[in-house]
Coordinates of C-alpha atoms and ligand atoms in Angstrom, one line a residue:
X1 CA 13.1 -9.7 -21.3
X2 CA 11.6 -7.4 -18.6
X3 CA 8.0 -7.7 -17.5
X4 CA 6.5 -4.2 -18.1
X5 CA 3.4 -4.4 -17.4
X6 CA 2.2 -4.3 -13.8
X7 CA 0.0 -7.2 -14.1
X8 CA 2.7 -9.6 -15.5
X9 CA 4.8 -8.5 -12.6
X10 CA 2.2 -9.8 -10.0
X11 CA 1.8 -13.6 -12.3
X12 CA 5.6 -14.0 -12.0
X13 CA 5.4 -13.7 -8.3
X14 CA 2.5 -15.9 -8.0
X15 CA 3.8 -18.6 -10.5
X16 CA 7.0 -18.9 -8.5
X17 CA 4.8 -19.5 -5.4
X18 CA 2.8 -21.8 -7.2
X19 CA 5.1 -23.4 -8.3
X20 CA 7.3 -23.8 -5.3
X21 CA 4.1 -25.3 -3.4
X22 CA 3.2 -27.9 -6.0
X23 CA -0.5 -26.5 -6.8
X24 CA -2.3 -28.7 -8.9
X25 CA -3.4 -27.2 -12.1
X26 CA -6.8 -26.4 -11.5
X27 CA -5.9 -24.3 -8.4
X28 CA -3.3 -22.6 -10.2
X29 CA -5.5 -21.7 -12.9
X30 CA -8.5 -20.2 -10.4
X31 CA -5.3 -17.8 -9.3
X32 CA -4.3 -16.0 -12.9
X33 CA -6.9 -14.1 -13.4
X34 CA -9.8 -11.4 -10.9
X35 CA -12.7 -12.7 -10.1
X36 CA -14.3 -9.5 -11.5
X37 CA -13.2 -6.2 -13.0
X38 CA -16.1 -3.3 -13.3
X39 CA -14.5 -0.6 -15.9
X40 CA -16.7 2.3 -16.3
X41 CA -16.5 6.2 -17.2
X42 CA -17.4 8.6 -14.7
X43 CA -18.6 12.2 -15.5
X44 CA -18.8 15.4 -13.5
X45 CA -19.8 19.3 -14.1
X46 CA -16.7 21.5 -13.6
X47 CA -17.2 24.4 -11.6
X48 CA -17.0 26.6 -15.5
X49 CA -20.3 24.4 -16.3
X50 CA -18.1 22.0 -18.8
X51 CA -18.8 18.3 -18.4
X52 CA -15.4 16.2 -18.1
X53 CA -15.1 12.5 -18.0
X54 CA -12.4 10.1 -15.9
X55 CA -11.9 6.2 -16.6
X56 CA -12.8 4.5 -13.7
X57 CA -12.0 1.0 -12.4
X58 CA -12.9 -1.4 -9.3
X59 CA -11.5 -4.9 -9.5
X60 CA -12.5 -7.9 -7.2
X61 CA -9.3 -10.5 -7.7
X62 CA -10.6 -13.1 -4.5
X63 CA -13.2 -13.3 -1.6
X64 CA -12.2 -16.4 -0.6
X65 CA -11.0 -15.2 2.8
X66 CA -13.7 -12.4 3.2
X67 CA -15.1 -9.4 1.7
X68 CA -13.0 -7.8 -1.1
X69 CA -10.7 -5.0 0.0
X70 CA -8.6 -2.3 -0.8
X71 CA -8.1 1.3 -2.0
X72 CA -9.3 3.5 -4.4
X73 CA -6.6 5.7 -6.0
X74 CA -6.7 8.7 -8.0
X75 CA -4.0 8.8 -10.4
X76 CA -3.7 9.9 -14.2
X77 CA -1.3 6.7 -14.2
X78 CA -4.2 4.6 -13.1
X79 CA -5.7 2.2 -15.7
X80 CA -6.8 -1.3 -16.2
X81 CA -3.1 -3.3 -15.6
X82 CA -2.3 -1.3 -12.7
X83 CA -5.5 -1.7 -10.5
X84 CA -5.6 -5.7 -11.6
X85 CA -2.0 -5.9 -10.2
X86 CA -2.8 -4.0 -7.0
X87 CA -6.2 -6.1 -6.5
X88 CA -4.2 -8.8 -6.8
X89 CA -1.2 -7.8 -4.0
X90 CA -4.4 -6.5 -1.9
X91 CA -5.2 -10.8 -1.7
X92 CA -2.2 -11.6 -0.9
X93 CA -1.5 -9.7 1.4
X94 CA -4.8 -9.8 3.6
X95 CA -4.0 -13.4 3.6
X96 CA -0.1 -12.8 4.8
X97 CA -1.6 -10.5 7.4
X98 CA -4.1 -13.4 8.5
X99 CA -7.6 -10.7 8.4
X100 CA -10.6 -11.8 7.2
X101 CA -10.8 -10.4 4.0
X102 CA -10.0 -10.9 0.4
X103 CA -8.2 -8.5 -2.0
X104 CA -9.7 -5.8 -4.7
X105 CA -9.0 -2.0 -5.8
X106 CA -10.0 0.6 -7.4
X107 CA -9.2 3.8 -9.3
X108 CA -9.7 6.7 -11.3
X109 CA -7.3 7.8 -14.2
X110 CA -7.4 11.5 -12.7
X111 CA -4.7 14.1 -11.6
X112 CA -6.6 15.0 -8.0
X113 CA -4.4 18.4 -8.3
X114 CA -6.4 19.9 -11.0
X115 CA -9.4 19.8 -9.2
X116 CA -11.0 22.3 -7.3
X117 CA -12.5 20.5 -3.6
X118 CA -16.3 20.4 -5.4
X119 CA -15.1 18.5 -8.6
X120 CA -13.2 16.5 -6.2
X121 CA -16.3 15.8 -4.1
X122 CA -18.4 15.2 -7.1
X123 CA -15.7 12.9 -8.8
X124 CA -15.9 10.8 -5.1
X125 CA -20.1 10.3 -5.3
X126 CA -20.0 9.4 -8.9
X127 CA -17.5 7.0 -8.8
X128 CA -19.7 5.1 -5.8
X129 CA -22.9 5.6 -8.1
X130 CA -21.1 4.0 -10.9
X131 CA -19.9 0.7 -8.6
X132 CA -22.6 0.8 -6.1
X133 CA -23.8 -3.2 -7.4
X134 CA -21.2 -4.0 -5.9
X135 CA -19.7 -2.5 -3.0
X136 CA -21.0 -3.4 0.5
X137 CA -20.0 -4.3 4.4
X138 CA -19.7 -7.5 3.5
X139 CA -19.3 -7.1 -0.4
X140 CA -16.2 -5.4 -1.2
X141 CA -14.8 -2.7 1.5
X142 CA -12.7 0.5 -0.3
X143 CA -10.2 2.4 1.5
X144 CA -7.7 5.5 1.0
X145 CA -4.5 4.7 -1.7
X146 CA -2.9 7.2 -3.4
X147 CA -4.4 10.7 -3.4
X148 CA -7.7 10.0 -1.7
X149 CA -8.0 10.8 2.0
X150 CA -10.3 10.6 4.9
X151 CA -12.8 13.3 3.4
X152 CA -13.0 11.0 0.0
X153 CA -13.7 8.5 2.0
X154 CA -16.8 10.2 4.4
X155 CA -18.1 11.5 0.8
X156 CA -18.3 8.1 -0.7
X157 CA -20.0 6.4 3.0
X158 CA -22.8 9.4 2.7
X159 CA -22.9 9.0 -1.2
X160 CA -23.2 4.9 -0.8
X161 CA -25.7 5.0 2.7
X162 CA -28.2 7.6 0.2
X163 CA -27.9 5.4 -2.4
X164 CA -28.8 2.4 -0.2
X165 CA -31.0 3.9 2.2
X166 CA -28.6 2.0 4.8
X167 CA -26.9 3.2 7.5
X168 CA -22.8 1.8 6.7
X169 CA -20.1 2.8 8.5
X170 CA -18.5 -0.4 7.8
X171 CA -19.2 -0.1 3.8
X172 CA -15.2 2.0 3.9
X173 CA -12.8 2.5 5.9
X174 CA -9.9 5.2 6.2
X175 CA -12.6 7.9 7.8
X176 CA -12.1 10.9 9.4
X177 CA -12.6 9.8 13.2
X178 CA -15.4 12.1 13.9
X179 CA -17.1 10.0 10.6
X180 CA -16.9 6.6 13.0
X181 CA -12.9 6.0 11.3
X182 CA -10.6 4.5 13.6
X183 CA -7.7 6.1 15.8
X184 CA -4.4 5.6 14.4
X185 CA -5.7 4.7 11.3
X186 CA -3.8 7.4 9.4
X187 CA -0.5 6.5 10.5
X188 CA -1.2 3.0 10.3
X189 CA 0.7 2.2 7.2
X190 CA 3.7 3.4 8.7
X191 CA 3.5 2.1 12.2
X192 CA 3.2 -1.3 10.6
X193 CA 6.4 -0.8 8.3
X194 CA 8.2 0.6 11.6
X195 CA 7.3 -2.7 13.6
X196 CA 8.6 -4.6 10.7
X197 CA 11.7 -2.6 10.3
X198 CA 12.6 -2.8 14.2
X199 CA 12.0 -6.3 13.8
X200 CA 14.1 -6.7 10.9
X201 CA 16.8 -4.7 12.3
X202 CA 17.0 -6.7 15.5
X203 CA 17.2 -10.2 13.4
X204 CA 19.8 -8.8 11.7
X205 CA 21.6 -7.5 15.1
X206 CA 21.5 -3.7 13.8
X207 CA 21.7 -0.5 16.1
X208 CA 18.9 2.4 14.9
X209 CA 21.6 5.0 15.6
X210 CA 24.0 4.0 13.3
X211 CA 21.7 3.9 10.1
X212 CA 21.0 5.9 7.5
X213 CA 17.7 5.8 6.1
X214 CA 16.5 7.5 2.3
X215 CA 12.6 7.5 1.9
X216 CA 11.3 8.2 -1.5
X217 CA 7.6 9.9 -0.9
X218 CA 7.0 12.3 1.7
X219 CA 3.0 11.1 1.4
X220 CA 0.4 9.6 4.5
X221 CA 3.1 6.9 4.5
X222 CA 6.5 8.2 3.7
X223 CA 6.0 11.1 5.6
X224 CA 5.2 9.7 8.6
X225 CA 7.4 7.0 8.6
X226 CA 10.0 9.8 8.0
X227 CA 8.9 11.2 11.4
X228 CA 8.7 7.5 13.2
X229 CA 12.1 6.7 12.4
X230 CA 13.6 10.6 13.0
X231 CA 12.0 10.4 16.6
X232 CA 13.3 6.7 17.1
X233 CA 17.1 7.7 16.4
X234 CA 17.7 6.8 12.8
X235 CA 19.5 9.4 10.8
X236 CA 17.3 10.1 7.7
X237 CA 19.3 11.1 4.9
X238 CA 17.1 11.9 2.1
X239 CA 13.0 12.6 1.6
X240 CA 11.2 13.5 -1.5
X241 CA 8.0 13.9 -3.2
X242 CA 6.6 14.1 -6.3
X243 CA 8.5 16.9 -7.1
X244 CA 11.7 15.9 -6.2
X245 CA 13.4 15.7 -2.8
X246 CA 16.5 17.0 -0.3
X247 CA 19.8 14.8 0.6
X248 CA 21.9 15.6 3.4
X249 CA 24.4 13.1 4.6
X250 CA 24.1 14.3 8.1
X251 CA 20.9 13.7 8.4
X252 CA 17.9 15.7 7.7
X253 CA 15.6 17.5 11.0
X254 CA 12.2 16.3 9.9
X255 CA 10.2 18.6 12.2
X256 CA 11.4 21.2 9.9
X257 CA 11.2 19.7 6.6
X258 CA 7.2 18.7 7.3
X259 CA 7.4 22.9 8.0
X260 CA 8.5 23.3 5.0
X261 CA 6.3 21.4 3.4
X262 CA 3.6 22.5 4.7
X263 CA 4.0 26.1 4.2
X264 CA 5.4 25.7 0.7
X265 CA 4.1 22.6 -0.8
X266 CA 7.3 21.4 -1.9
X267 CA 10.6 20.1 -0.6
X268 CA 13.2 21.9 -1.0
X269 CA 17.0 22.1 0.0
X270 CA 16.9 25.8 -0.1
X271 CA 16.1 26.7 3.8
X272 CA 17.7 23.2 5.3
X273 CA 20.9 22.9 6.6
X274 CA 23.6 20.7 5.3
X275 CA 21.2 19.4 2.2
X276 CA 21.2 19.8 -1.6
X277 CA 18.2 18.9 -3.8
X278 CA 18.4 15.4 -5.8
X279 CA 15.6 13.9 -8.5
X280 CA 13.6 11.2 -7.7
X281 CA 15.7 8.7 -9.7
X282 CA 18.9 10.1 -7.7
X283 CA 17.4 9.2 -4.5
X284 CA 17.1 5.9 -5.2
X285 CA 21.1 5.3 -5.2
X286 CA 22.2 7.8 -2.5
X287 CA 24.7 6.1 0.3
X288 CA 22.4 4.8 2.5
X289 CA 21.8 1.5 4.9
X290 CA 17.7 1.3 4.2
X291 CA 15.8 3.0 1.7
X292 CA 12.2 2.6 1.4
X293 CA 10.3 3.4 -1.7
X294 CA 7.1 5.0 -0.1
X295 CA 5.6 6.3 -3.2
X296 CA 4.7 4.6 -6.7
X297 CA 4.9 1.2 -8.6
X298 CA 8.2 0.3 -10.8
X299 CA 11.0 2.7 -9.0
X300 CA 13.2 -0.6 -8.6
X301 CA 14.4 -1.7 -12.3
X302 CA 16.7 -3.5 -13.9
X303 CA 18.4 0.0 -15.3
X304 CA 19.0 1.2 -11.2
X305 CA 19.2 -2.1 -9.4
X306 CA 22.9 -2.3 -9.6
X307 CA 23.0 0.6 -8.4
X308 CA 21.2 1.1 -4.8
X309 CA 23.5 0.9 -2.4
X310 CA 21.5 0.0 0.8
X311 CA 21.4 -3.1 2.3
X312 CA 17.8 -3.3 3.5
X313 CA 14.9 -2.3 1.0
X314 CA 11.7 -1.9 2.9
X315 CA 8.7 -1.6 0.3
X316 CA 5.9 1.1 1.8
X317 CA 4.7 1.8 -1.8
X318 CA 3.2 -1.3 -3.8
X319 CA 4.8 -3.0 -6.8
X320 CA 7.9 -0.8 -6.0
X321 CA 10.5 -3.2 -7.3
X322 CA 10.6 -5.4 -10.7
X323 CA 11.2 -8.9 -10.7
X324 CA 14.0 -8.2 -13.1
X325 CA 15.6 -6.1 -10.3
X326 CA 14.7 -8.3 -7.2
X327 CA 17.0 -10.8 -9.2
X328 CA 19.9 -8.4 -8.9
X329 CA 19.0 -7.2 -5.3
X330 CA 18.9 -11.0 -4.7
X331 CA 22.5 -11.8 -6.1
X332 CA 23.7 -8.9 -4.4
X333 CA 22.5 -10.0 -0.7
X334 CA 20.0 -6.7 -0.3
X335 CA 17.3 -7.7 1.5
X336 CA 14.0 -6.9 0.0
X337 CA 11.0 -6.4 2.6
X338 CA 8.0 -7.1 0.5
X339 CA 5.0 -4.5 0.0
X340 CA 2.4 -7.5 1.0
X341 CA 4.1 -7.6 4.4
X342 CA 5.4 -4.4 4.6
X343 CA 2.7 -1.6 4.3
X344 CA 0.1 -4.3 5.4
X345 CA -0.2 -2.1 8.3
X346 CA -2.7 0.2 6.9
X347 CA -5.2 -2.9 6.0
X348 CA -5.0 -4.3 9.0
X349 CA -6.0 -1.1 10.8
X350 CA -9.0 -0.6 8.2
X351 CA -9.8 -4.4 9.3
X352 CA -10.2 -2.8 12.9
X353 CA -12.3 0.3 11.8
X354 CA -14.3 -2.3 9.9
X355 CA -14.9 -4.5 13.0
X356 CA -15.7 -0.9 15.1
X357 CA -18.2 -0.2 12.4
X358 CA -19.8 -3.3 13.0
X359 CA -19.8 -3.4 16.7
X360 CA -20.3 -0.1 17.4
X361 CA -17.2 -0.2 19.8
X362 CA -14.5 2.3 20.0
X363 CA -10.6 1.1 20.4
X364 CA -8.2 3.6 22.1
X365 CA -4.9 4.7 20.6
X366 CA -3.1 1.9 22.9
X367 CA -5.4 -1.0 21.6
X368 CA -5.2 -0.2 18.2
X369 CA -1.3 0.1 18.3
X370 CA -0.5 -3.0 20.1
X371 CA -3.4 -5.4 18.1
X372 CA -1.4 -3.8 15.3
X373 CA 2.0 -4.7 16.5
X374 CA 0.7 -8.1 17.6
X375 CA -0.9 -8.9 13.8
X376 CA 2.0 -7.4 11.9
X377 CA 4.8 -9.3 13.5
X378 CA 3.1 -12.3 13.7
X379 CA 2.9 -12.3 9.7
X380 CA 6.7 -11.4 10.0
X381 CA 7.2 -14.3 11.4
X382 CA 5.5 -16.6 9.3
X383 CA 7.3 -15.1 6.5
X384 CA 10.5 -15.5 7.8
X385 CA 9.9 -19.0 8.9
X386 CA 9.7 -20.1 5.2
X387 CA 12.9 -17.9 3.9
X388 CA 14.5 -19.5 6.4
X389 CA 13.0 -23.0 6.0
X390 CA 13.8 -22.7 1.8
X391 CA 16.5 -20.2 1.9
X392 CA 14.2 -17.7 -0.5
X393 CA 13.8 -14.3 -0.6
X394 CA 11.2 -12.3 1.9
X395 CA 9.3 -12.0 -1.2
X396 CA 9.0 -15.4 -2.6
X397 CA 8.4 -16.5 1.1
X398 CA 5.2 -13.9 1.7
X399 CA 3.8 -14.9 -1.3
X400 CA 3.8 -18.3 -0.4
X401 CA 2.5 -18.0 3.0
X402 CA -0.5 -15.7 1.0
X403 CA -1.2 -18.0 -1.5
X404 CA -1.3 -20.9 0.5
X405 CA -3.7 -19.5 3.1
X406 CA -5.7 -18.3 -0.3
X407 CA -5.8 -21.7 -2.2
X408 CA -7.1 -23.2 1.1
X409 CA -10.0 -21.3 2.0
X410 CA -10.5 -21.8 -1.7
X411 CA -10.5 -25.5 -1.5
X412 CA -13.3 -24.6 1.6
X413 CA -15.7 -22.5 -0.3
X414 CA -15.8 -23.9 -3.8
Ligands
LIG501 N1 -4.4 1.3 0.1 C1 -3.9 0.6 1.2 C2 -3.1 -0.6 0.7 O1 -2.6 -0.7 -0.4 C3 -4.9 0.2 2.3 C4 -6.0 -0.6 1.8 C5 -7.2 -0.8 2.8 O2 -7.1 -0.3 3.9 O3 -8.1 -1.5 2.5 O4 -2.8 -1.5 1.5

């Protein structure tokens, strides 16, 4: 029977891990369920003088390894399951990236797009007044997730630092970098998944040039992983966004869709040469060598797994693939790249605009990339030391490098 709820999803990862290290008991049981989950309404004045309310969540799943961390996201698909599941990956993969923190996130059941930019302020301060208890430097650390950017982010620091009466720039990270954020924090997500990807790709003895890449979300991190691999020689094939997106088996010139974009909001085949609109769900099983789901949860099913033909899935979005597909993918020999590992870039550059918010230091663009090259393929290679070690899937092996760095800086603090 397939798992539909996000929050099952995440358990039948963590139970084959669990499983597959022996845990005791106990242990395993400390694992099934968050530490903490706040659920509270928010309310704010719309610019007509009506007063409109958003459900809105933070949930703490383990501090074991540090501070909680991870995103806030504004979403009207946001609820209760959702942020549980993605507190929960946040843990993991903080502890298959090796930083010192420990996994939570947050969000508000809220289409951003209907808002004007003074709702959307508003909507940021009241959702730190309403979680304020419990957010902190070294409490539980927020970020950017999908739909909130680097001006959510400086609202909620000045909305948290007046509540406090503290001065915080480590309390969130993701800021604008004139608001003490970090350089190459916005691309970080990306430039982690491209470090993976090269690495992948030279394991498996693959030329960039001859490979065709589809990316499903033309977001922070689909876009600009578009642009990394379009400047590094890959031929991108297909790009979308919410909307829908443009194929074109030649390969697409991405200078020109991000034009498009820009100017129009949308993505469209219209204006590009050589490419023909497709739906979201078409994307997914365009001729391709790698496709990477850079957008939302559940894209990989049981209904479309058959169907993808890449080889290499590399997961920039979270929760992107069912474990009801990633048994099909398995007996299929596609290799699945794992969200924990995969987009753990962006964390790991939040974990260095943490540590500049605390020193007071500022990194350069050069320091920031190669600490972050130097993090993210070290966790590669723990990963792939276990698939190879158990002949498991990159998934099954992240999450039991995660877990087992989790269960023993629990044994340590309990
Ligand atoms: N939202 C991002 C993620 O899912 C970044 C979290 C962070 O920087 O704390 O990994």
């Amino acid at each position: 029977m397939a798992v539909s709820n996000p929050y099952q999803r995440f358990i039948k990862n963590l139970k084959d891990a669990m499983e597959a290290l022996e845990l005791p008991k106990p242990e395993r049981k400390l694992l099934l369920e968050p530490q903490h989950e706040f659920n509270k309404d928010v309310s704010i004045t719309k610019d007509d003088g009506t007063t409109t309310k958003f459900h809105a969540f933070r949930v703490q799943y383990n501090n074991a390894r540090g501070p909680y961390k991870g995103g806030i996201r504004f979403h009207p698909a946001a609820d209760k399951d959702e942020v549980k599941a993605l507190a929960a990956l946040m843990a993991i993969k903080t502890a298959v990236v090796g930083i010192p923190f420990g996994g939570a996130k947050g969000g508000v059941q809220v289409d951003p797009k209907t808002l004007s930019t003074r709702e959307l302020e508003e909507l940021s301060r009241a959702y730190i007044r309403a979680f304020v208890d419990h957010l902190g430097p070294d409490t539980d650390v927020p970020a950017p997730d999908v739909n909130t950017t680097p001006q959510i982010m400086a609202w909620m620091r000045d909305e948290y630092e007046k509540l406090t009466k503290t001065y915080a720039p480590a309390m969130i990270t993701g800021k604008p970098l004139s608001n003490d954020g970090s350089r190459g924090r916005d691309t970080a997500t990306a430039r982690g998944g491209f470090f993976i990807l090269e690495a992948v790709i030279k394991d498996q003895k693959l030329k960039a040039k001859n490979l065709c890449v589809a990316i499903q979300g033309f977001g922070n991190a689909g876009g600009t992983m578009a642009r990394f691999l379009y400047e590094a020689g890959y031929t991108v094939v297909a790009v979308s966004d919410s909307h829908g997106g443009v194929y074109a088996k030649d390969g697409l010139d991405i200078p020109e869709v991000e034009k498009q974009k820009e100017k129009t909001g949308r993505i469209s085949g219209k204006n590009l040469k050589g490419a023909k609109d497709v739906t979201n769900e078409e994307l997914m099983e365009l001729p391709c060598d790698i496709l990477i789901p850079a957008a939302l949860d559940n894209v990989i099913t049981a209904d479309n797994a058959k169907k993808i033909k890449a080889k290499l899935i590399l997961e920039i979005a979270n929760g992107p693939t069912t474990p009801e597909a990633d048994e099909i993918l398995g007996k299929r020999k596609i290799t699945v790249i794992p969200d924990v590992l995969a987009n753990s870039g962006g964390v790991t550059v939040s974990y260095f605009e943490w540590s500049q918010g605390k020193s007071g230091e500022q990194w350069t663009d050069e320091q920031v990339d190669s600490e972050l090259k130097l993090v993210i393929l070290t966790a590669y290679k723990d990963v792939r030391r276990e698939v190879h070690r158990r002949k498991i899937p990159y998934r099954q092996a992240a999450f039991i490098v995660g877990v087992q760095r989790l269960v023993e800086a629990m044994k340590q603090s309990s």
